Amino acid sequence: GESVGLHLPTLSVQEGDNSIINCAYSNSASDYFIWYKQESGKGPQFIIDIRSNMDKRQGQRVTVLLNKTVKHLSLQIAATQPGDSAVYFCAENIAPSGSARQLTFGSGTQLTVLP
Amino acid sequence: EPEVTQTPSHQVTQMGQEVILRCVPISNHLYFYWYRQILGQKVEFLVSFYNNEISEKSEIFDDQFSVERPDGSNFTLKIRSTKLEDSAMYFCASNVGALNEQFFGPGTRLTVL
Protein backbone atom coordinates (compact mmCIF):
# COMPACT_ATOMS: atom_id res chain seq x y z
CA GLY A 1 0.00 0.00 0.00
CA GLU A 2 0.98 3.64 0.13
CA SER A 3 3.68 4.39 2.59
CA VAL A 4 6.41 6.75 3.64
CA GLY A 5 9.71 5.14 4.43
CA LEU A 6 13.24 6.06 5.43
CA HIS A 7 16.45 4.85 3.86
CA LEU A 8 18.62 4.57 6.97
CA PRO A 9 17.61 3.71 10.53
CA THR A 10 20.66 5.39 12.16
CA LEU A 11 22.97 8.25 11.32
CA SER A 12 25.99 9.42 13.32
CA VAL A 13 27.67 12.75 12.58
CA GLN A 14 30.36 14.82 14.17
CA GLU A 15 29.30 18.00 15.89
CA GLY A 16 29.53 20.87 13.47
CA ASP A 17 29.12 18.71 10.37
CA ASN A 18 26.05 18.78 8.16
CA SER A 19 23.47 15.99 8.39
CA ILE A 20 21.30 14.65 5.62
CA ILE A 21 18.32 12.44 6.39
CA ASN A 22 16.47 10.85 3.49
CA CYS A 23 12.92 9.69 2.98
CA ALA A 24 11.08 7.95 0.15
CA TYR A 25 7.36 8.01 -0.43
CA SER A 26 5.23 5.94 -2.75
CA ASN A 27 2.03 7.94 -3.23
CA SER A 28 2.58 10.19 -6.23
CA ALA A 29 -0.57 12.12 -5.30
CA SER A 30 0.90 13.25 -1.98
CA ASP A 31 1.04 17.03 -1.83
CA TYR A 32 2.26 17.94 1.63
CA PHE A 33 5.24 16.64 3.59
CA ILE A 34 6.50 17.39 7.06
CA TRP A 35 9.63 16.57 9.03
CA TYR A 36 9.26 15.91 12.74
CA LYS A 37 11.87 15.52 15.45
CA GLN A 38 11.20 13.27 18.41
CA GLU A 39 13.36 13.31 21.48
CA SER A 40 13.24 10.45 23.94
CA GLY A 41 10.02 10.44 25.94
CA LYS A 42 8.49 13.37 24.07
CA GLY A 43 5.97 13.90 21.34
CA PRO A 44 6.90 14.68 17.73
CA GLN A 45 8.00 18.27 17.22
CA PHE A 46 7.46 20.04 13.91
CA ILE A 47 10.66 21.03 12.13
CA ILE A 48 9.74 22.09 8.63
CA ASP A 49 7.20 21.33 5.94
CA ILE A 50 7.03 21.52 2.19
CA ARG A 51 4.19 21.40 -0.29
CA SER A 52 4.34 19.71 -3.63
CA ASN A 53 4.46 22.97 -5.57
CA MET A 54 7.94 23.60 -4.16
CA ASP A 55 11.20 21.67 -4.42
CA LYS A 56 13.11 23.38 -1.66
CA ARG A 57 12.31 25.15 1.57
CA GLN A 58 14.69 26.57 4.13
CA GLY A 59 14.34 27.22 7.82
CA GLN A 60 16.77 28.01 10.54
CA ARG A 61 19.69 25.59 9.96
CA VAL A 62 17.36 23.18 8.17
CA THR A 63 16.52 22.68 4.52
CA VAL A 64 14.01 20.27 3.04
CA LEU A 65 14.36 19.14 -0.56
CA LEU A 66 11.57 17.49 -2.48
CA ASN A 67 12.13 15.53 -5.67
CA LYS A 68 8.72 14.57 -7.00
CA THR A 69 10.18 12.76 -10.00
CA VAL A 70 11.73 10.06 -7.82
CA LYS A 71 9.39 10.59 -4.87
CA HIS A 72 12.12 11.46 -2.45
CA LEU A 73 12.61 14.11 0.18
CA SER A 74 15.50 14.94 2.41
CA LEU A 75 16.19 16.97 5.50
CA GLN A 76 19.49 18.76 5.73
CA ILE A 77 20.68 20.06 9.07
CA ALA A 78 23.56 22.52 8.95
CA ALA A 79 26.25 22.63 11.64
CA THR A 80 24.72 19.78 13.60
CA GLN A 81 24.64 20.32 17.34
CA PRO A 82 24.30 17.87 20.27
CA GLY A 83 20.74 19.06 20.78
CA ASP A 84 19.91 17.75 17.32
CA SER A 85 20.30 14.17 18.53
CA ALA A 86 16.84 12.62 18.18
CA VAL A 87 14.71 10.45 15.93
CA TYR A 88 13.62 12.22 12.76
CA PHE A 89 10.43 11.24 10.99
CA CYS A 90 9.15 12.29 7.62
CA ALA A 91 5.39 12.34 7.32
CA GLU A 92 2.82 12.82 4.61
CA ASN A 93 -0.26 14.86 5.32
CA ILE A 94 -2.79 12.94 3.27
CA ALA A 95 -6.50 12.82 2.72
CA PRO A 96 -7.24 9.13 2.02
CA SER A 97 -10.96 9.69 1.66
CA GLY A 98 -10.62 13.01 -0.08
CA SER A 99 -11.52 15.28 2.81
CA ALA A 100 -10.14 14.73 6.31
CA ARG A 101 -6.38 14.86 6.65
CA GLN A 102 -4.07 12.63 8.62
CA LEU A 103 -0.34 12.17 9.01
CA THR A 104 1.33 9.02 7.77
CA PHE A 105 4.74 8.68 9.36
CA GLY A 106 7.85 6.94 8.16
CA SER A 107 9.76 4.61 10.44
CA GLY A 108 12.29 7.17 11.67
CA THR A 109 16.04 7.80 11.58
CA GLN A 110 18.01 8.02 14.80
CA LEU A 111 20.48 10.89 14.50
CA THR A 112 23.38 10.81 16.94
CA VAL A 113 25.71 13.78 17.16
CA LEU A 114 29.21 12.86 18.27
CA PRO A 115 31.35 15.34 20.22
CA GLU B 1 3.73 29.60 23.82
CA PRO B 2 0.48 27.57 23.71
CA GLU B 3 0.88 23.82 23.80
CA VAL B 4 -1.11 20.61 23.76
CA THR B 5 -1.25 18.96 27.16
CA GLN B 6 -2.05 15.37 28.04
CA THR B 7 -2.90 13.55 31.24
CA PRO B 8 -1.88 11.27 32.75
CA SER B 9 1.71 10.96 31.63
CA HIS B 10 1.66 7.26 32.48
CA GLN B 11 -1.34 4.96 32.91
CA VAL B 12 -1.07 1.38 34.09
CA THR B 13 -4.14 -0.80 33.81
CA GLN B 14 -5.22 -4.41 33.89
CA MET B 15 -6.27 -6.16 30.72
CA GLY B 16 -10.01 -5.77 30.19
CA GLN B 17 -10.28 -2.50 32.07
CA GLU B 18 -11.46 0.77 30.57
CA VAL B 19 -9.10 3.70 30.30
CA ILE B 20 -9.65 7.32 29.37
CA LEU B 21 -6.76 9.36 28.07
CA ARG B 22 -7.19 13.10 28.27
CA CYS B 23 -5.93 15.92 26.10
CA VAL B 24 -6.33 19.66 26.09
CA PRO B 25 -5.67 20.91 22.54
CA ILE B 26 -4.51 24.43 21.80
CA SER B 27 -7.45 26.71 22.42
CA ASN B 28 -8.06 28.15 18.95
CA HIS B 29 -7.49 24.86 17.13
CA LEU B 30 -10.37 23.17 15.36
CA TYR B 31 -8.98 19.79 14.31
CA PHE B 32 -7.98 17.13 16.80
CA TYR B 33 -6.16 13.85 16.40
CA TRP B 34 -5.03 10.80 18.28
CA TYR B 35 -1.96 8.82 17.27
CA ARG B 36 -0.21 5.94 18.95
CA GLN B 37 3.37 4.71 18.95
CA ILE B 38 4.22 1.20 20.04
CA LEU B 39 7.69 1.10 21.58
CA GLY B 40 10.37 1.29 18.92
CA GLN B 41 7.91 1.68 16.08
CA LYS B 42 6.60 4.55 14.04
CA VAL B 43 3.77 6.85 14.95
CA GLU B 44 0.41 5.58 13.66
CA PHE B 45 -2.75 7.55 13.00
CA LEU B 46 -5.83 6.53 14.98
CA VAL B 47 -8.53 9.14 14.45
CA SER B 48 -9.25 12.72 13.46
CA PHE B 49 -12.07 14.83 14.87
CA TYR B 50 -13.64 18.03 13.60
CA ASN B 51 -16.87 19.85 14.27
CA ASN B 52 -17.79 17.42 17.03
CA GLU B 53 -17.55 14.31 14.93
CA ILE B 54 -15.02 11.82 13.68
CA SER B 55 -13.60 12.83 10.31
CA GLU B 56 -11.41 9.83 9.64
CA LYS B 57 -10.31 6.72 11.51
CA SER B 58 -7.79 4.01 10.86
CA GLU B 59 -8.20 0.25 11.02
CA ILE B 60 -6.68 0.33 14.49
CA PHE B 61 -9.58 2.44 15.75
CA ASP B 62 -12.10 -0.35 16.20
CA ASP B 63 -15.26 -0.55 18.33
CA GLN B 64 -13.18 -0.62 21.50
CA PHE B 65 -12.08 2.96 20.87
CA SER B 66 -14.09 6.13 21.13
CA VAL B 67 -13.35 9.84 21.26
CA GLU B 68 -15.24 12.69 22.78
CA ARG B 69 -15.01 16.42 23.22
CA PRO B 70 -17.07 16.70 26.40
CA ASP B 71 -16.58 20.46 26.79
CA GLY B 72 -14.84 23.33 25.05
CA SER B 73 -11.35 22.34 26.09
CA ASN B 74 -10.93 18.59 26.57
CA PHE B 75 -10.55 15.87 23.97
CA THR B 76 -10.58 12.30 25.25
CA LEU B 77 -9.74 8.86 23.95
CA LYS B 78 -11.49 5.93 25.61
CA ILE B 79 -10.51 2.30 25.29
CA ARG B 80 -13.37 0.19 26.61
CA SER B 81 -11.66 -3.12 27.27
CA THR B 82 -7.91 -2.86 27.05
CA LYS B 83 -5.74 -5.57 25.52
CA LEU B 84 -2.07 -6.23 26.01
CA GLU B 85 -1.37 -4.97 22.51
CA ASP B 86 -2.86 -1.57 23.39
CA SER B 87 0.29 -0.83 25.36
CA ALA B 88 1.85 2.17 23.61
CA MET B 89 2.44 5.90 23.75
CA TYR B 90 -0.70 7.77 22.80
CA PHE B 91 -0.26 11.24 21.34
CA CYS B 92 -2.90 13.88 20.95
CA ALA B 93 -2.43 16.54 18.29
CA SER B 94 -4.32 19.57 17.07
CA ASN B 95 -4.16 22.17 14.36
CA VAL B 96 -6.00 25.30 13.41
CA GLY B 97 -6.69 24.07 9.87
CA ALA B 98 -6.39 20.67 8.24
CA LEU B 99 -3.41 21.77 6.16
CA ASN B 100 -1.62 23.53 8.99
CA GLU B 101 1.07 22.22 11.30
CA GLN B 102 -0.15 19.61 13.76
CA PHE B 103 1.05 20.29 17.28
CA PHE B 104 1.64 17.20 19.38
CA GLY B 105 1.25 16.72 23.10
CA PRO B 106 3.87 14.98 25.23
CA GLY B 107 1.97 11.69 25.15
CA THR B 108 0.49 9.24 27.62
CA ARG B 109 2.32 5.98 28.12
CA LEU B 110 -0.31 3.24 28.48
CA THR B 111 0.82 -0.04 29.99
CA VAL B 112 -1.65 -2.92 29.96
CA LEU B 113 -0.81 -5.80 32.29
PDB file of C-alpha atoms in Angstrom:
ATOM      1  CA  GLY A   1       0.000   0.000   0.000  1.00  0.00           C
ATOM      2  CA  GLU A   2       0.975   3.635   0.127  1.00  0.00           C
ATOM      3  CA  SER A   3       3.682   4.393   2.588  1.00  0.00           C
ATOM      4  CA  VAL A   4       6.406   6.754   3.637  1.00  0.00           C
ATOM      5  CA  GLY A   5       9.707   5.142   4.433  1.00  0.00           C
ATOM      6  CA  LEU A   6      13.240   6.060   5.434  1.00  0.00           C
ATOM      7  CA  HIS A   7      16.446   4.845   3.859  1.00  0.00           C
ATOM      8  CA  LEU A   8      18.619   4.569   6.973  1.00  0.00           C
ATOM      9  CA  PRO A   9      17.606   3.705  10.525  1.00  0.00           C
ATOM     10  CA  THR A  10      20.661   5.391  12.158  1.00  0.00           C
ATOM     11  CA  LEU A  11      22.974   8.252  11.321  1.00  0.00           C
ATOM     12  CA  SER A  12      25.991   9.422  13.324  1.00  0.00           C
ATOM     13  CA  VAL A  13      27.666  12.748  12.578  1.00  0.00           C
ATOM     14  CA  GLN A  14      30.359  14.821  14.171  1.00  0.00           C
ATOM     15  CA  GLU A  15      29.296  17.997  15.891  1.00  0.00           C
ATOM     16  CA  GLY A  16      29.533  20.872  13.466  1.00  0.00           C
ATOM     17  CA  ASP A  17      29.119  18.713  10.375  1.00  0.00           C
ATOM     18  CA  ASN A  18      26.051  18.784   8.158  1.00  0.00           C
ATOM     19  CA  SER A  19      23.471  15.989   8.394  1.00  0.00           C
ATOM     20  CA  ILE A  20      21.305  14.649   5.621  1.00  0.00           C
ATOM     21  CA  ILE A  21      18.322  12.435   6.386  1.00  0.00           C
ATOM     22  CA  ASN A  22      16.468  10.848   3.493  1.00  0.00           C
ATOM     23  CA  CYS A  23      12.917   9.691   2.980  1.00  0.00           C
ATOM     24  CA  ALA A  24      11.082   7.949   0.152  1.00  0.00           C
ATOM     25  CA  TYR A  25       7.359   8.011  -0.431  1.00  0.00           C
ATOM     26  CA  SER A  26       5.233   5.940  -2.747  1.00  0.00           C
ATOM     27  CA  ASN A  27       2.028   7.937  -3.231  1.00  0.00           C
ATOM     28  CA  SER A  28       2.584  10.186  -6.228  1.00  0.00           C
ATOM     29  CA  ALA A  29      -0.568  12.120  -5.305  1.00  0.00           C
ATOM     30  CA  SER A  30       0.897  13.250  -1.979  1.00  0.00           C
ATOM     31  CA  ASP A  31       1.042  17.029  -1.830  1.00  0.00           C
ATOM     32  CA  TYR A  32       2.258  17.942   1.631  1.00  0.00           C
ATOM     33  CA  PHE A  33       5.240  16.644   3.591  1.00  0.00           C
ATOM     34  CA  ILE A  34       6.501  17.385   7.057  1.00  0.00           C
ATOM     35  CA  TRP A  35       9.632  16.573   9.035  1.00  0.00           C
ATOM     36  CA  TYR A  36       9.256  15.911  12.739  1.00  0.00           C
ATOM     37  CA  LYS A  37      11.871  15.522  15.453  1.00  0.00           C
ATOM     38  CA  GLN A  38      11.195  13.266  18.411  1.00  0.00           C
ATOM     39  CA  GLU A  39      13.362  13.310  21.482  1.00  0.00           C
ATOM     40  CA  SER A  40      13.237  10.455  23.938  1.00  0.00           C
ATOM     41  CA  GLY A  41      10.016  10.442  25.938  1.00  0.00           C
ATOM     42  CA  LYS A  42       8.492  13.366  24.073  1.00  0.00           C
ATOM     43  CA  GLY A  43       5.966  13.901  21.338  1.00  0.00           C
ATOM     44  CA  PRO A  44       6.904  14.685  17.734  1.00  0.00           C
ATOM     45  CA  GLN A  45       7.999  18.268  17.222  1.00  0.00           C
ATOM     46  CA  PHE A  46       7.463  20.037  13.912  1.00  0.00           C
ATOM     47  CA  ILE A  47      10.658  21.027  12.128  1.00  0.00           C
ATOM     48  CA  ILE A  48       9.739  22.092   8.632  1.00  0.00           C
ATOM     49  CA  ASP A  49       7.203  21.333   5.943  1.00  0.00           C
ATOM     50  CA  ILE A  50       7.032  21.522   2.186  1.00  0.00           C
ATOM     51  CA  ARG A  51       4.193  21.399  -0.293  1.00  0.00           C
ATOM     52  CA  SER A  52       4.344  19.712  -3.626  1.00  0.00           C
ATOM     53  CA  ASN A  53       4.458  22.972  -5.573  1.00  0.00           C
ATOM     54  CA  MET A  54       7.944  23.601  -4.163  1.00  0.00           C
ATOM     55  CA  ASP A  55      11.200  21.674  -4.422  1.00  0.00           C
ATOM     56  CA  LYS A  56      13.110  23.382  -1.658  1.00  0.00           C
ATOM     57  CA  ARG A  57      12.310  25.148   1.569  1.00  0.00           C
ATOM     58  CA  GLN A  58      14.693  26.568   4.133  1.00  0.00           C
ATOM     59  CA  GLY A  59      14.344  27.221   7.815  1.00  0.00           C
ATOM     60  CA  GLN A  60      16.766  28.006  10.545  1.00  0.00           C
ATOM     61  CA  ARG A  61      19.689  25.590   9.963  1.00  0.00           C
ATOM     62  CA  VAL A  62      17.357  23.179   8.166  1.00  0.00           C
ATOM     63  CA  THR A  63      16.520  22.681   4.524  1.00  0.00           C
ATOM     64  CA  VAL A  64      14.007  20.269   3.035  1.00  0.00           C
ATOM     65  CA  LEU A  65      14.364  19.142  -0.560  1.00  0.00           C
ATOM     66  CA  LEU A  66      11.567  17.487  -2.475  1.00  0.00           C
ATOM     67  CA  ASN A  67      12.127  15.530  -5.675  1.00  0.00           C
ATOM     68  CA  LYS A  68       8.721  14.568  -6.996  1.00  0.00           C
ATOM     69  CA  THR A  69      10.177  12.759  -9.998  1.00  0.00           C
ATOM     70  CA  VAL A  70      11.728  10.061  -7.822  1.00  0.00           C
ATOM     71  CA  LYS A  71       9.385  10.591  -4.873  1.00  0.00           C
ATOM     72  CA  HIS A  72      12.120  11.460  -2.453  1.00  0.00           C
ATOM     73  CA  LEU A  73      12.608  14.110   0.177  1.00  0.00           C
ATOM     74  CA  SER A  74      15.500  14.944   2.412  1.00  0.00           C
ATOM     75  CA  LEU A  75      16.191  16.973   5.504  1.00  0.00           C
ATOM     76  CA  GLN A  76      19.487  18.761   5.731  1.00  0.00           C
ATOM     77  CA  ILE A  77      20.684  20.061   9.065  1.00  0.00           C
ATOM     78  CA  ALA A  78      23.559  22.516   8.949  1.00  0.00           C
ATOM     79  CA  ALA A  79      26.251  22.629  11.640  1.00  0.00           C
ATOM     80  CA  THR A  80      24.718  19.776  13.597  1.00  0.00           C
ATOM     81  CA  GLN A  81      24.637  20.323  17.344  1.00  0.00           C
ATOM     82  CA  PRO A  82      24.304  17.869  20.270  1.00  0.00           C
ATOM     83  CA  GLY A  83      20.744  19.058  20.779  1.00  0.00           C
ATOM     84  CA  ASP A  84      19.909  17.753  17.319  1.00  0.00           C
ATOM     85  CA  SER A  85      20.297  14.174  18.526  1.00  0.00           C
ATOM     86  CA  ALA A  86      16.837  12.619  18.175  1.00  0.00           C
ATOM     87  CA  VAL A  87      14.713  10.446  15.928  1.00  0.00           C
ATOM     88  CA  TYR A  88      13.620  12.216  12.763  1.00  0.00           C
ATOM     89  CA  PHE A  89      10.429  11.236  10.986  1.00  0.00           C
ATOM     90  CA  CYS A  90       9.152  12.295   7.623  1.00  0.00           C
ATOM     91  CA  ALA A  91       5.392  12.343   7.317  1.00  0.00           C
ATOM     92  CA  GLU A  92       2.815  12.821   4.606  1.00  0.00           C
ATOM     93  CA  ASN A  93      -0.256  14.857   5.316  1.00  0.00           C
ATOM     94  CA  ILE A  94      -2.786  12.940   3.267  1.00  0.00           C
ATOM     95  CA  ALA A  95      -6.505  12.817   2.718  1.00  0.00           C
ATOM     96  CA  PRO A  96      -7.237   9.132   2.016  1.00  0.00           C
ATOM     97  CA  SER A  97     -10.961   9.693   1.661  1.00  0.00           C
ATOM     98  CA  GLY A  98     -10.625  13.007  -0.084  1.00  0.00           C
ATOM     99  CA  SER A  99     -11.520  15.280   2.809  1.00  0.00           C
ATOM    100  CA  ALA A 100     -10.142  14.731   6.311  1.00  0.00           C
ATOM    101  CA  ARG A 101      -6.384  14.859   6.649  1.00  0.00           C
ATOM    102  CA  GLN A 102      -4.069  12.629   8.625  1.00  0.00           C
ATOM    103  CA  LEU A 103      -0.339  12.171   9.013  1.00  0.00           C
ATOM    104  CA  THR A 104       1.326   9.018   7.766  1.00  0.00           C
ATOM    105  CA  PHE A 105       4.737   8.678   9.365  1.00  0.00           C
ATOM    106  CA  GLY A 106       7.846   6.942   8.158  1.00  0.00           C
ATOM    107  CA  SER A 107       9.758   4.613  10.444  1.00  0.00           C
ATOM    108  CA  GLY A 108      12.292   7.172  11.670  1.00  0.00           C
ATOM    109  CA  THR A 109      16.042   7.797  11.579  1.00  0.00           C
ATOM    110  CA  GLN A 110      18.015   8.017  14.797  1.00  0.00           C
ATOM    111  CA  LEU A 111      20.480  10.894  14.498  1.00  0.00           C
ATOM    112  CA  THR A 112      23.382  10.809  16.939  1.00  0.00           C
ATOM    113  CA  VAL A 113      25.711  13.780  17.160  1.00  0.00           C
ATOM    114  CA  LEU A 114      29.207  12.856  18.270  1.00  0.00           C
ATOM    115  CA  PRO A 115      31.355  15.337  20.220  1.00  0.00           C
TER     116      PRO A 115
ATOM    117  CA  GLU B   1       3.729  29.597  23.816  1.00  0.00           C
ATOM    118  CA  PRO B   2       0.485  27.565  23.709  1.00  0.00           C
ATOM    119  CA  GLU B   3       0.882  23.819  23.800  1.00  0.00           C
ATOM    120  CA  VAL B   4      -1.109  20.613  23.763  1.00  0.00           C
ATOM    121  CA  THR B   5      -1.250  18.963  27.164  1.00  0.00           C
ATOM    122  CA  GLN B   6      -2.055  15.369  28.043  1.00  0.00           C
ATOM    123  CA  THR B   7      -2.898  13.546  31.243  1.00  0.00           C
ATOM    124  CA  PRO B   8      -1.884  11.266  32.752  1.00  0.00           C
ATOM    125  CA  SER B   9       1.707  10.957  31.625  1.00  0.00           C
ATOM    126  CA  HIS B  10       1.661   7.263  32.476  1.00  0.00           C
ATOM    127  CA  GLN B  11      -1.337   4.962  32.906  1.00  0.00           C
ATOM    128  CA  VAL B  12      -1.073   1.381  34.088  1.00  0.00           C
ATOM    129  CA  THR B  13      -4.144  -0.803  33.805  1.00  0.00           C
ATOM    130  CA  GLN B  14      -5.220  -4.409  33.894  1.00  0.00           C
ATOM    131  CA  MET B  15      -6.275  -6.161  30.715  1.00  0.00           C
ATOM    132  CA  GLY B  16     -10.007  -5.771  30.192  1.00  0.00           C
ATOM    133  CA  GLN B  17     -10.279  -2.501  32.065  1.00  0.00           C
ATOM    134  CA  GLU B  18     -11.464   0.765  30.568  1.00  0.00           C
ATOM    135  CA  VAL B  19      -9.102   3.701  30.296  1.00  0.00           C
ATOM    136  CA  ILE B  20      -9.654   7.323  29.369  1.00  0.00           C
ATOM    137  CA  LEU B  21      -6.762   9.365  28.074  1.00  0.00           C
ATOM    138  CA  ARG B  22      -7.189  13.100  28.269  1.00  0.00           C
ATOM    139  CA  CYS B  23      -5.934  15.916  26.100  1.00  0.00           C
ATOM    140  CA  VAL B  24      -6.328  19.660  26.091  1.00  0.00           C
ATOM    141  CA  PRO B  25      -5.670  20.910  22.542  1.00  0.00           C
ATOM    142  CA  ILE B  26      -4.511  24.432  21.801  1.00  0.00           C
ATOM    143  CA  SER B  27      -7.452  26.709  22.422  1.00  0.00           C
ATOM    144  CA  ASN B  28      -8.056  28.152  18.945  1.00  0.00           C
ATOM    145  CA  HIS B  29      -7.493  24.864  17.133  1.00  0.00           C
ATOM    146  CA  LEU B  30     -10.370  23.170  15.360  1.00  0.00           C
ATOM    147  CA  TYR B  31      -8.976  19.794  14.305  1.00  0.00           C
ATOM    148  CA  PHE B  32      -7.979  17.133  16.795  1.00  0.00           C
ATOM    149  CA  TYR B  33      -6.163  13.850  16.403  1.00  0.00           C
ATOM    150  CA  TRP B  34      -5.029  10.800  18.282  1.00  0.00           C
ATOM    151  CA  TYR B  35      -1.963   8.820  17.273  1.00  0.00           C
ATOM    152  CA  ARG B  36      -0.209   5.939  18.952  1.00  0.00           C
ATOM    153  CA  GLN B  37       3.369   4.712  18.949  1.00  0.00           C
ATOM    154  CA  ILE B  38       4.220   1.197  20.035  1.00  0.00           C
ATOM    155  CA  LEU B  39       7.689   1.104  21.582  1.00  0.00           C
ATOM    156  CA  GLY B  40      10.370   1.294  18.916  1.00  0.00           C
ATOM    157  CA  GLN B  41       7.909   1.678  16.079  1.00  0.00           C
ATOM    158  CA  LYS B  42       6.597   4.554  14.035  1.00  0.00           C
ATOM    159  CA  VAL B  43       3.767   6.846  14.952  1.00  0.00           C
ATOM    160  CA  GLU B  44       0.406   5.580  13.663  1.00  0.00           C
ATOM    161  CA  PHE B  45      -2.746   7.555  13.004  1.00  0.00           C
ATOM    162  CA  LEU B  46      -5.829   6.535  14.975  1.00  0.00           C
ATOM    163  CA  VAL B  47      -8.531   9.137  14.454  1.00  0.00           C
ATOM    164  CA  SER B  48      -9.246  12.717  13.463  1.00  0.00           C
ATOM    165  CA  PHE B  49     -12.067  14.833  14.866  1.00  0.00           C
ATOM    166  CA  TYR B  50     -13.636  18.028  13.602  1.00  0.00           C
ATOM    167  CA  ASN B  51     -16.869  19.853  14.267  1.00  0.00           C
ATOM    168  CA  ASN B  52     -17.791  17.423  17.027  1.00  0.00           C
ATOM    169  CA  GLU B  53     -17.554  14.315  14.935  1.00  0.00           C
ATOM    170  CA  ILE B  54     -15.017  11.821  13.680  1.00  0.00           C
ATOM    171  CA  SER B  55     -13.599  12.828  10.313  1.00  0.00           C
ATOM    172  CA  GLU B  56     -11.409   9.827   9.641  1.00  0.00           C
ATOM    173  CA  LYS B  57     -10.313   6.722  11.511  1.00  0.00           C
ATOM    174  CA  SER B  58      -7.793   4.008  10.865  1.00  0.00           C
ATOM    175  CA  GLU B  59      -8.199   0.251  11.023  1.00  0.00           C
ATOM    176  CA  ILE B  60      -6.676   0.335  14.487  1.00  0.00           C
ATOM    177  CA  PHE B  61      -9.578   2.441  15.755  1.00  0.00           C
ATOM    178  CA  ASP B  62     -12.104  -0.347  16.198  1.00  0.00           C
ATOM    179  CA  ASP B  63     -15.257  -0.554  18.327  1.00  0.00           C
ATOM    180  CA  GLN B  64     -13.183  -0.623  21.500  1.00  0.00           C
ATOM    181  CA  PHE B  65     -12.079   2.956  20.870  1.00  0.00           C
ATOM    182  CA  SER B  66     -14.086   6.129  21.131  1.00  0.00           C
ATOM    183  CA  VAL B  67     -13.353   9.843  21.262  1.00  0.00           C
ATOM    184  CA  GLU B  68     -15.236  12.686  22.784  1.00  0.00           C
ATOM    185  CA  ARG B  69     -15.008  16.420  23.223  1.00  0.00           C
ATOM    186  CA  PRO B  70     -17.074  16.702  26.403  1.00  0.00           C
ATOM    187  CA  ASP B  71     -16.580  20.461  26.789  1.00  0.00           C
ATOM    188  CA  GLY B  72     -14.841  23.330  25.051  1.00  0.00           C
ATOM    189  CA  SER B  73     -11.350  22.336  26.089  1.00  0.00           C
ATOM    190  CA  ASN B  74     -10.931  18.589  26.572  1.00  0.00           C
ATOM    191  CA  PHE B  75     -10.553  15.868  23.965  1.00  0.00           C
ATOM    192  CA  THR B  76     -10.576  12.297  25.249  1.00  0.00           C
ATOM    193  CA  LEU B  77      -9.738   8.856  23.946  1.00  0.00           C
ATOM    194  CA  LYS B  78     -11.488   5.928  25.613  1.00  0.00           C
ATOM    195  CA  ILE B  79     -10.507   2.298  25.286  1.00  0.00           C
ATOM    196  CA  ARG B  80     -13.366   0.188  26.614  1.00  0.00           C
ATOM    197  CA  SER B  81     -11.664  -3.125  27.274  1.00  0.00           C
ATOM    198  CA  THR B  82      -7.909  -2.858  27.051  1.00  0.00           C
ATOM    199  CA  LYS B  83      -5.744  -5.571  25.520  1.00  0.00           C
ATOM    200  CA  LEU B  84      -2.068  -6.231  26.015  1.00  0.00           C
ATOM    201  CA  GLU B  85      -1.366  -4.970  22.513  1.00  0.00           C
ATOM    202  CA  ASP B  86      -2.865  -1.575  23.388  1.00  0.00           C
ATOM    203  CA  SER B  87       0.295  -0.828  25.364  1.00  0.00           C
ATOM    204  CA  ALA B  88       1.853   2.173  23.609  1.00  0.00           C
ATOM    205  CA  MET B  89       2.437   5.900  23.753  1.00  0.00           C
ATOM    206  CA  TYR B  90      -0.702   7.774  22.801  1.00  0.00           C
ATOM    207  CA  PHE B  91      -0.261  11.236  21.345  1.00  0.00           C
ATOM    208  CA  CYS B  92      -2.903  13.875  20.951  1.00  0.00           C
ATOM    209  CA  ALA B  93      -2.431  16.545  18.285  1.00  0.00           C
ATOM    210  CA  SER B  94      -4.323  19.572  17.070  1.00  0.00           C
ATOM    211  CA  ASN B  95      -4.165  22.175  14.358  1.00  0.00           C
ATOM    212  CA  VAL B  96      -6.005  25.303  13.409  1.00  0.00           C
ATOM    213  CA  GLY B  97      -6.686  24.074   9.874  1.00  0.00           C
ATOM    214  CA  ALA B  98      -6.391  20.665   8.241  1.00  0.00           C
ATOM    215  CA  LEU B  99      -3.411  21.772   6.163  1.00  0.00           C
ATOM    216  CA  ASN B 100      -1.622  23.534   8.995  1.00  0.00           C
ATOM    217  CA  GLU B 101       1.067  22.222  11.304  1.00  0.00           C
ATOM    218  CA  GLN B 102      -0.146  19.607  13.763  1.00  0.00           C
ATOM    219  CA  PHE B 103       1.053  20.290  17.281  1.00  0.00           C
ATOM    220  CA  PHE B 104       1.640  17.202  19.384  1.00  0.00           C
ATOM    221  CA  GLY B 105       1.247  16.718  23.100  1.00  0.00           C
ATOM    222  CA  PRO B 106       3.875  14.978  25.228  1.00  0.00           C
ATOM    223  CA  GLY B 107       1.968  11.692  25.151  1.00  0.00           C
ATOM    224  CA  THR B 108       0.492   9.240  27.619  1.00  0.00           C
ATOM    225  CA  ARG B 109       2.320   5.980  28.121  1.00  0.00           C
ATOM    226  CA  LEU B 110      -0.308   3.245  28.480  1.00  0.00           C
ATOM    227  CA  THR B 111       0.819  -0.038  29.994  1.00  0.00           C
ATOM    228  CA  VAL B 112      -1.654  -2.918  29.958  1.00  0.00           C
ATOM    229  CA  LEU B 113      -0.810  -5.797  32.290  1.00  0.00           C
TER     230      LEU B 113
END
